[in-house]
Coordinates of C-alpha atoms and ligand atoms in Angstrom, one line a residue:
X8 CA 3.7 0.1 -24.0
X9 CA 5.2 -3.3 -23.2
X10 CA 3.2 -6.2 -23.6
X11 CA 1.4 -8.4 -20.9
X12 CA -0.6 -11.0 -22.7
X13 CA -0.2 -14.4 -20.9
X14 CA 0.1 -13.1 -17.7
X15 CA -1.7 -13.6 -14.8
X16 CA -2.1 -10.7 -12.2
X17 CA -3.7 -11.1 -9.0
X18 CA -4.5 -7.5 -7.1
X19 CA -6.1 -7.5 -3.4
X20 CA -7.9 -3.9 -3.1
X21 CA -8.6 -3.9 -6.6
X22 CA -12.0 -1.9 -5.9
X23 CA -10.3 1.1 -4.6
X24 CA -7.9 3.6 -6.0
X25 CA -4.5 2.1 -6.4
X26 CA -6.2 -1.1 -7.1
X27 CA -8.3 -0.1 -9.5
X28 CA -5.6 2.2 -11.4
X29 CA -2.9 -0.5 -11.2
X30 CA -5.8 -3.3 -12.7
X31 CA -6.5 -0.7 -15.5
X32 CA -3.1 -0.2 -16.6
X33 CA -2.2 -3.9 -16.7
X34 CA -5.3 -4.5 -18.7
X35 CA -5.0 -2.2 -20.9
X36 CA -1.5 -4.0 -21.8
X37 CA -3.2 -7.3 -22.2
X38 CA -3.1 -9.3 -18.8
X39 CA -5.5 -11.2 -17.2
X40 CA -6.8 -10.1 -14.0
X41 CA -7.7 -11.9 -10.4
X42 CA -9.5 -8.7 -8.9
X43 CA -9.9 -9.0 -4.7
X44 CA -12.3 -7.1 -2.5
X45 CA -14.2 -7.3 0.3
X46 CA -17.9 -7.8 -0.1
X47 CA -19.4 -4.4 0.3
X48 CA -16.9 -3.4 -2.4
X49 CA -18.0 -2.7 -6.1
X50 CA -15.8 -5.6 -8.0
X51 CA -18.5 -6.0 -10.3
X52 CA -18.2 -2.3 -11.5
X53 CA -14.1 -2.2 -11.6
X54 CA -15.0 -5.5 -13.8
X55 CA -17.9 -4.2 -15.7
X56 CA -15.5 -1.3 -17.1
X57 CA -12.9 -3.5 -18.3
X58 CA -15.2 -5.2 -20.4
X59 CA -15.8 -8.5 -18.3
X60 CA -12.7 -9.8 -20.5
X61 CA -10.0 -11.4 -19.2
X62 CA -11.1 -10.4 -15.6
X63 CA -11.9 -12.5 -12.9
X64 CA -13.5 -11.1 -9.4
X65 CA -12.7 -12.7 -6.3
X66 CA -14.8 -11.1 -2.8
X67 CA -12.6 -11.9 0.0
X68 CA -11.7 -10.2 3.4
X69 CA -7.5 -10.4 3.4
X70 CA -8.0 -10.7 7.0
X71 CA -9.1 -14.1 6.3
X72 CA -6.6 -16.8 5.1
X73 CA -9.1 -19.1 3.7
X74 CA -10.7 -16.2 1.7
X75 CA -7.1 -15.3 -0.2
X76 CA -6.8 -19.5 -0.7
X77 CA -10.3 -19.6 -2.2
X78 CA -9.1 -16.2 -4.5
X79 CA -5.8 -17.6 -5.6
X80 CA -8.6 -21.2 -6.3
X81 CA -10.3 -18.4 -8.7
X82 CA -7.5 -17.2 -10.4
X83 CA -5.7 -21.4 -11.0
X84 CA -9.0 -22.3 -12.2
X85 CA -10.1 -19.4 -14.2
X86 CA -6.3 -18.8 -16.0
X87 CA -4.5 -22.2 -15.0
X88 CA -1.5 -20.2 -13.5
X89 CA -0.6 -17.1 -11.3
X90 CA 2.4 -14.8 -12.3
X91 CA 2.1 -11.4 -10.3
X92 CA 0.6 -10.6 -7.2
X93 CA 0.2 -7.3 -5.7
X94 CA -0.7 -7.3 -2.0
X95 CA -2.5 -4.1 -1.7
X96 CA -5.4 -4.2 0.5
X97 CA -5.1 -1.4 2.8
X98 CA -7.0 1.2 5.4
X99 CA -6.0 4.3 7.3
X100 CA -6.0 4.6 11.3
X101 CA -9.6 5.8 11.1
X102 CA -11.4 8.6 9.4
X103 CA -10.0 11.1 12.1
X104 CA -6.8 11.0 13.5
X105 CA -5.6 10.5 16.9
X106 CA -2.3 9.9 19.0
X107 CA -1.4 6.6 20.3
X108 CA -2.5 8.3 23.8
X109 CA -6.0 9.5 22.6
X110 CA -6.6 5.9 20.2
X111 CA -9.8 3.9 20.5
X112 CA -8.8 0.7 21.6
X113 CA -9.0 -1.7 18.4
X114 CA -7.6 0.4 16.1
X115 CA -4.2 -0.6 16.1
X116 CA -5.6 -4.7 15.9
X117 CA -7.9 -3.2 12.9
X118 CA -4.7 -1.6 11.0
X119 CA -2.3 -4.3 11.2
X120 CA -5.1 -7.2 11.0
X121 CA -5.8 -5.5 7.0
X122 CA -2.4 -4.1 6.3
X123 CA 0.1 -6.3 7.8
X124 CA -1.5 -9.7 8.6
X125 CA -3.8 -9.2 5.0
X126 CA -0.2 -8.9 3.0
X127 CA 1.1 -12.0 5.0
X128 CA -2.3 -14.0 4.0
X129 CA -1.7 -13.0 0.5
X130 CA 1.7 -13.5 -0.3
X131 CA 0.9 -17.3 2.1
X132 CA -2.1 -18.3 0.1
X133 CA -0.2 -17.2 -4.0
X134 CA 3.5 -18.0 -2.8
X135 CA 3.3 -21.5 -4.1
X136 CA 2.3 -20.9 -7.7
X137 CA 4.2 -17.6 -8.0
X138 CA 7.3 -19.7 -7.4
X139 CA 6.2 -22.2 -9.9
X140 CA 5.6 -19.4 -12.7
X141 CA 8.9 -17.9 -11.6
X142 CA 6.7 -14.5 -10.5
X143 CA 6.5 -11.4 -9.0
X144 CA 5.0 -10.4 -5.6
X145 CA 4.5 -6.8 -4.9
X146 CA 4.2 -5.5 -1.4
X147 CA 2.4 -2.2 -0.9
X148 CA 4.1 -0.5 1.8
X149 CA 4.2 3.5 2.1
X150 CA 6.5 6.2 2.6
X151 CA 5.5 5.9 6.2
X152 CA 7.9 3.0 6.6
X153 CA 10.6 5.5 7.0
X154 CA 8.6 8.9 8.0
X155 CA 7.8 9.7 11.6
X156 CA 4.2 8.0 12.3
X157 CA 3.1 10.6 14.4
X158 CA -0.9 11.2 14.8
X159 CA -1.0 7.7 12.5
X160 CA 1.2 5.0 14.2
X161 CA -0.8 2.0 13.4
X162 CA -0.7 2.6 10.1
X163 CA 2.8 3.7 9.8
X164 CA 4.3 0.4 12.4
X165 CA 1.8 -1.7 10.0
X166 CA 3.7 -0.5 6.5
X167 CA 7.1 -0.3 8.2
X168 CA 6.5 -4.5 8.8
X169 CA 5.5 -4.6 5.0
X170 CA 8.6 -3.0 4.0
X171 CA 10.5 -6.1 6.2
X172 CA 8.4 -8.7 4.7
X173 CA 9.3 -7.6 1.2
X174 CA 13.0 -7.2 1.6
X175 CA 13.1 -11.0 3.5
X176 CA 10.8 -12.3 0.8
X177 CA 12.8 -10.8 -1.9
X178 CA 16.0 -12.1 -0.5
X179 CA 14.1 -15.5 0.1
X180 CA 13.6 -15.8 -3.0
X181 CA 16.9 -15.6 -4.7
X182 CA 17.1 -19.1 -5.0
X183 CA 14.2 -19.4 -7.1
X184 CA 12.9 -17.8 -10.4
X185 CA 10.4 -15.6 -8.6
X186 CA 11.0 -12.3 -7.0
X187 CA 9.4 -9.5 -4.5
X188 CA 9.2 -6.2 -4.4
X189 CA 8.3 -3.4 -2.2
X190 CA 5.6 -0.5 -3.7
X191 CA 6.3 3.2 -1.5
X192 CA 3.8 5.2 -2.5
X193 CA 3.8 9.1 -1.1
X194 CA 0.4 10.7 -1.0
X195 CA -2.0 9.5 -3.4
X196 CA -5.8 11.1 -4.0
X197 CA -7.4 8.3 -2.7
X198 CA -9.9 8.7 0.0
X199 CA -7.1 7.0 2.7
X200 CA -5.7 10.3 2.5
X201 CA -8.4 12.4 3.0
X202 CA -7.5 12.3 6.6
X203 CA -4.4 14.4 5.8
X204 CA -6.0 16.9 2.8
X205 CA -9.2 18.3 5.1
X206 CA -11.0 15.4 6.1
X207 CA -9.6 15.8 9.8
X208 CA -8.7 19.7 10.7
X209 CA -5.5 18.6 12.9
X210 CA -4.1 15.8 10.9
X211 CA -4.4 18.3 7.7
X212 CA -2.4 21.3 9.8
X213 CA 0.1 18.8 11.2
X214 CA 1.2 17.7 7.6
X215 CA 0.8 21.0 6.1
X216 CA 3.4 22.1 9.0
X217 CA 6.0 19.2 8.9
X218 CA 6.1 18.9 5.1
X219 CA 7.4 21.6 2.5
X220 CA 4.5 21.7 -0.1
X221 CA 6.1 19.4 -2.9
X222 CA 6.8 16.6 -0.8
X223 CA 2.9 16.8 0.1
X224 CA 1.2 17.1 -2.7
X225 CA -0.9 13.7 -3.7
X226 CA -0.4 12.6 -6.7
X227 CA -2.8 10.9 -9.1
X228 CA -3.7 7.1 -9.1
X229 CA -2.6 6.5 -12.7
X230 CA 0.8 8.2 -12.4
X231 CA 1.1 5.8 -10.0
X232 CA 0.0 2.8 -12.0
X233 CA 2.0 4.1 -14.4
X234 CA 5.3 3.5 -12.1
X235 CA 3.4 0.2 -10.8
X236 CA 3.9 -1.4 -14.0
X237 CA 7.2 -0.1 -14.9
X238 CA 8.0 -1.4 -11.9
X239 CA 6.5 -4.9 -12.8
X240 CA 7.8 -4.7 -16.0
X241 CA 11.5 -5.0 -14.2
X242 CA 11.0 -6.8 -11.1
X243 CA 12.0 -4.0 -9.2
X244 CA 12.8 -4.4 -5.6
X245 CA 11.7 -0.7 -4.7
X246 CA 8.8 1.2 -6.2
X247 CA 8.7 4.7 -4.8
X248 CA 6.4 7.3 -6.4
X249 CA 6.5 10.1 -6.7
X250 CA 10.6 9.9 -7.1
X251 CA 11.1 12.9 -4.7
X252 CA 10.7 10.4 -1.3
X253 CA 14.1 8.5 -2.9
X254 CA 16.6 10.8 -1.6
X255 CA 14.2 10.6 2.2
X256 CA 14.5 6.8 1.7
X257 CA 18.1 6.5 1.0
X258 CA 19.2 9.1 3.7
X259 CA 17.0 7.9 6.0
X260 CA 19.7 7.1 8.7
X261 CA 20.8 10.3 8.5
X262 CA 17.4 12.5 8.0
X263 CA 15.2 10.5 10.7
X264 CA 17.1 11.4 13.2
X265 CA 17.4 15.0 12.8
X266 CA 13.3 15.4 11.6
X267 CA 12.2 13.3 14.9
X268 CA 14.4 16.0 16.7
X269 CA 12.8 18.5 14.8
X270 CA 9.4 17.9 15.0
X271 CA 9.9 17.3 19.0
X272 CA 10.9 20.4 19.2
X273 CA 8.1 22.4 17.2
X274 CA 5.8 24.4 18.9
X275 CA 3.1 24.0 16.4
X276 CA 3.8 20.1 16.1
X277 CA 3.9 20.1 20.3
X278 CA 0.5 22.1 20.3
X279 CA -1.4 20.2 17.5
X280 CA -0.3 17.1 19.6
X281 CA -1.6 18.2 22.2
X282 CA -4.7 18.8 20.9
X283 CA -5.0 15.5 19.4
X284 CA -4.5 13.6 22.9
X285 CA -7.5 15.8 23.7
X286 CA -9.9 14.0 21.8
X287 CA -9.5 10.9 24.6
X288 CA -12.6 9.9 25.6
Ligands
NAD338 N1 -3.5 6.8 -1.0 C1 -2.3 7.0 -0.4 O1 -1.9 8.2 -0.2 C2 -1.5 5.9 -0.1 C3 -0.1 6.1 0.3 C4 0.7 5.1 0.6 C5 0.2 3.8 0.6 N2 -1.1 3.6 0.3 C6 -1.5 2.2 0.3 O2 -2.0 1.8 -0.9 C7 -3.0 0.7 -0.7 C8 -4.2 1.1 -1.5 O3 -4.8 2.2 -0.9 P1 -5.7 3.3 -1.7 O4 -5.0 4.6 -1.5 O5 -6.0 2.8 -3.1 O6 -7.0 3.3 -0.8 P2 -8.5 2.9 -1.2 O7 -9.3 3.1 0.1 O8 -9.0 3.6 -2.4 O9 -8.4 1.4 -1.5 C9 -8.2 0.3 -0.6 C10 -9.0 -0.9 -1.0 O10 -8.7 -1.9 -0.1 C11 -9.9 -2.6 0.2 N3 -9.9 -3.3 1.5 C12 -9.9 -2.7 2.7 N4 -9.9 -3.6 3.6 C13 -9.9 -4.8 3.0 C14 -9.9 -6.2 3.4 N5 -10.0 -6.5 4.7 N6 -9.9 -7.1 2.5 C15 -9.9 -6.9 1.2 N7 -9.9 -5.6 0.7 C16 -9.9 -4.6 1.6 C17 -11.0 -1.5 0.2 O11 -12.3 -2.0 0.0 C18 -10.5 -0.6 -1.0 O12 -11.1 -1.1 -2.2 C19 -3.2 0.6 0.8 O13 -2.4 -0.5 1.3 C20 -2.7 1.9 1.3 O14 -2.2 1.8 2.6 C21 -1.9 4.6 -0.1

């Protein structure tokens, strides 16, 4: 277990499940924590069970760029520097799943206003003092930036523009001490995927038919901490985890092609669709 004493580790969505996992790992190796929420969030709890030490809480909306100015404020003034940031606020397309055709109108503004325009507010507002501590930004994306989005396209456009911020950021940065990174995680038991494992009947069958079982099955939130602060640990461009998505991610030129044909084609894919741009009001 490396050491992290002395640094300072700033995580939006530190309430939920990654968050919270990835907070308890790096704590648990010694680094002091900025912890970002939104309001109705329990920060106070996530705090609470780390002891209160070497934590800092921070309630702000990442929708709001003043809010992530006034939490990177908290972590300056509370720790006098910022090192690693990991911009992981994040929400699904909505507790049931629909197709672009049968979407409320709003959703897709909701989805990209927390996942894609939240990481931009974040990386904005820490960028500055991660460049002066020669730091680390992490960028959660998903392994939806390369899958087919179908039944969940706001969320999947919103972490395919992650994965684009990162790389640029990263290759911004070469000029500098600091660095970026890009986190992929697969499915994670976390209750964003509960739309996929039984929360919504149609979303659950589509996955169950156009994934093989292994590739599907969520994994736990401290494996991935675990690989979160390996990760850290070697300023790694890519985080992906579980490892099985790498060979999807490098191939991807060659497999997206042939699963969007696939899944085009699939009776069971075409019917579920179908039932899914039912559900327009
Ligand atoms: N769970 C998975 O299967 C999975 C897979 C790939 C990527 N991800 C991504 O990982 C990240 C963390 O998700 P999770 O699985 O831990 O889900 P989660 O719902 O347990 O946690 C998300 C956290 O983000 C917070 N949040 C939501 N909107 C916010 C806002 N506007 N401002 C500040 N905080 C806000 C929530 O309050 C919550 O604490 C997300 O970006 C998600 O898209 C999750």
């Amino acid at each position: 277990m490396k050491d992290h004493s002395g640094q300072v580790v700033l995580i939006t969505g530190a309430a939920g499940g990654i968050g919270a996992a990835v907070a308890t790992a790096l704590h648990r190796r010694g680094a002091s924590l900025v912890l970002v929420d939104v309001v109705s969030s329990d920060l106070d709890g996530v705090a609470a069970a780390l002891g209160n030490d070497r934590v800092a809480i921070a309630y702000a909306d990442v929708t709001q760029r003043e809010q992530l100015d006034a939490a990177v404020a908290t972590a300056l003034r509370t720790f006098g520097r910022l090192d690693v940031v990991l911009a992981n606020a994040g929400i699904s397309s909505g507790a049931t799943a629909s197709t672009i055709r049968s979407a409320e109108d709003g959703v897709f503004e909701r989805v990209i206003g927390v996942n894609l325009l939240g990481v931009w507010n974040t990386v904005r507002a820490a960028l500055p003092h991660v460049v002066e501590s020669g730091g680390y930004i992490l960028l959660t994306s998903s392994t939806y930036a390369y899958l087919n989005g179908l039944a969940n396209a706001p969320y999947a456009a919103s972490k395919a523009a992650v994965e684009q911020l990162g790389r640029a950021l990263r290759t911004e940065l070469a000029g500098t001490d600091a660095t970026a990174g890009v986190l992929y995680p697969g499915w994670v038991s976390t209750p964003i995927a509960d739309v996929a494992f039984g929360g919504d009947d149609i979303a659950t069958a589509l996955v169950a038919r156009a994934f093989p079982t292994p590739l599907r099955r969520p994994i736990s939130t401290d494996k991935l901490a675990r690989a979160v602060v390996r990760g850290i640990e070697r300023r790694a461009p890519r985080i992906q985890v579980p490892g099985r998505w790498i060979p999807f991610s490098l191939l991807r030129g060659i497999v997206n092609p042939i699963s969007d044909a696939m899944l085009g084609r699939d009776a069971d894919i075409i019917r579920l669709t179908t039932e899914l741009d039912g559900r327009r009001k």
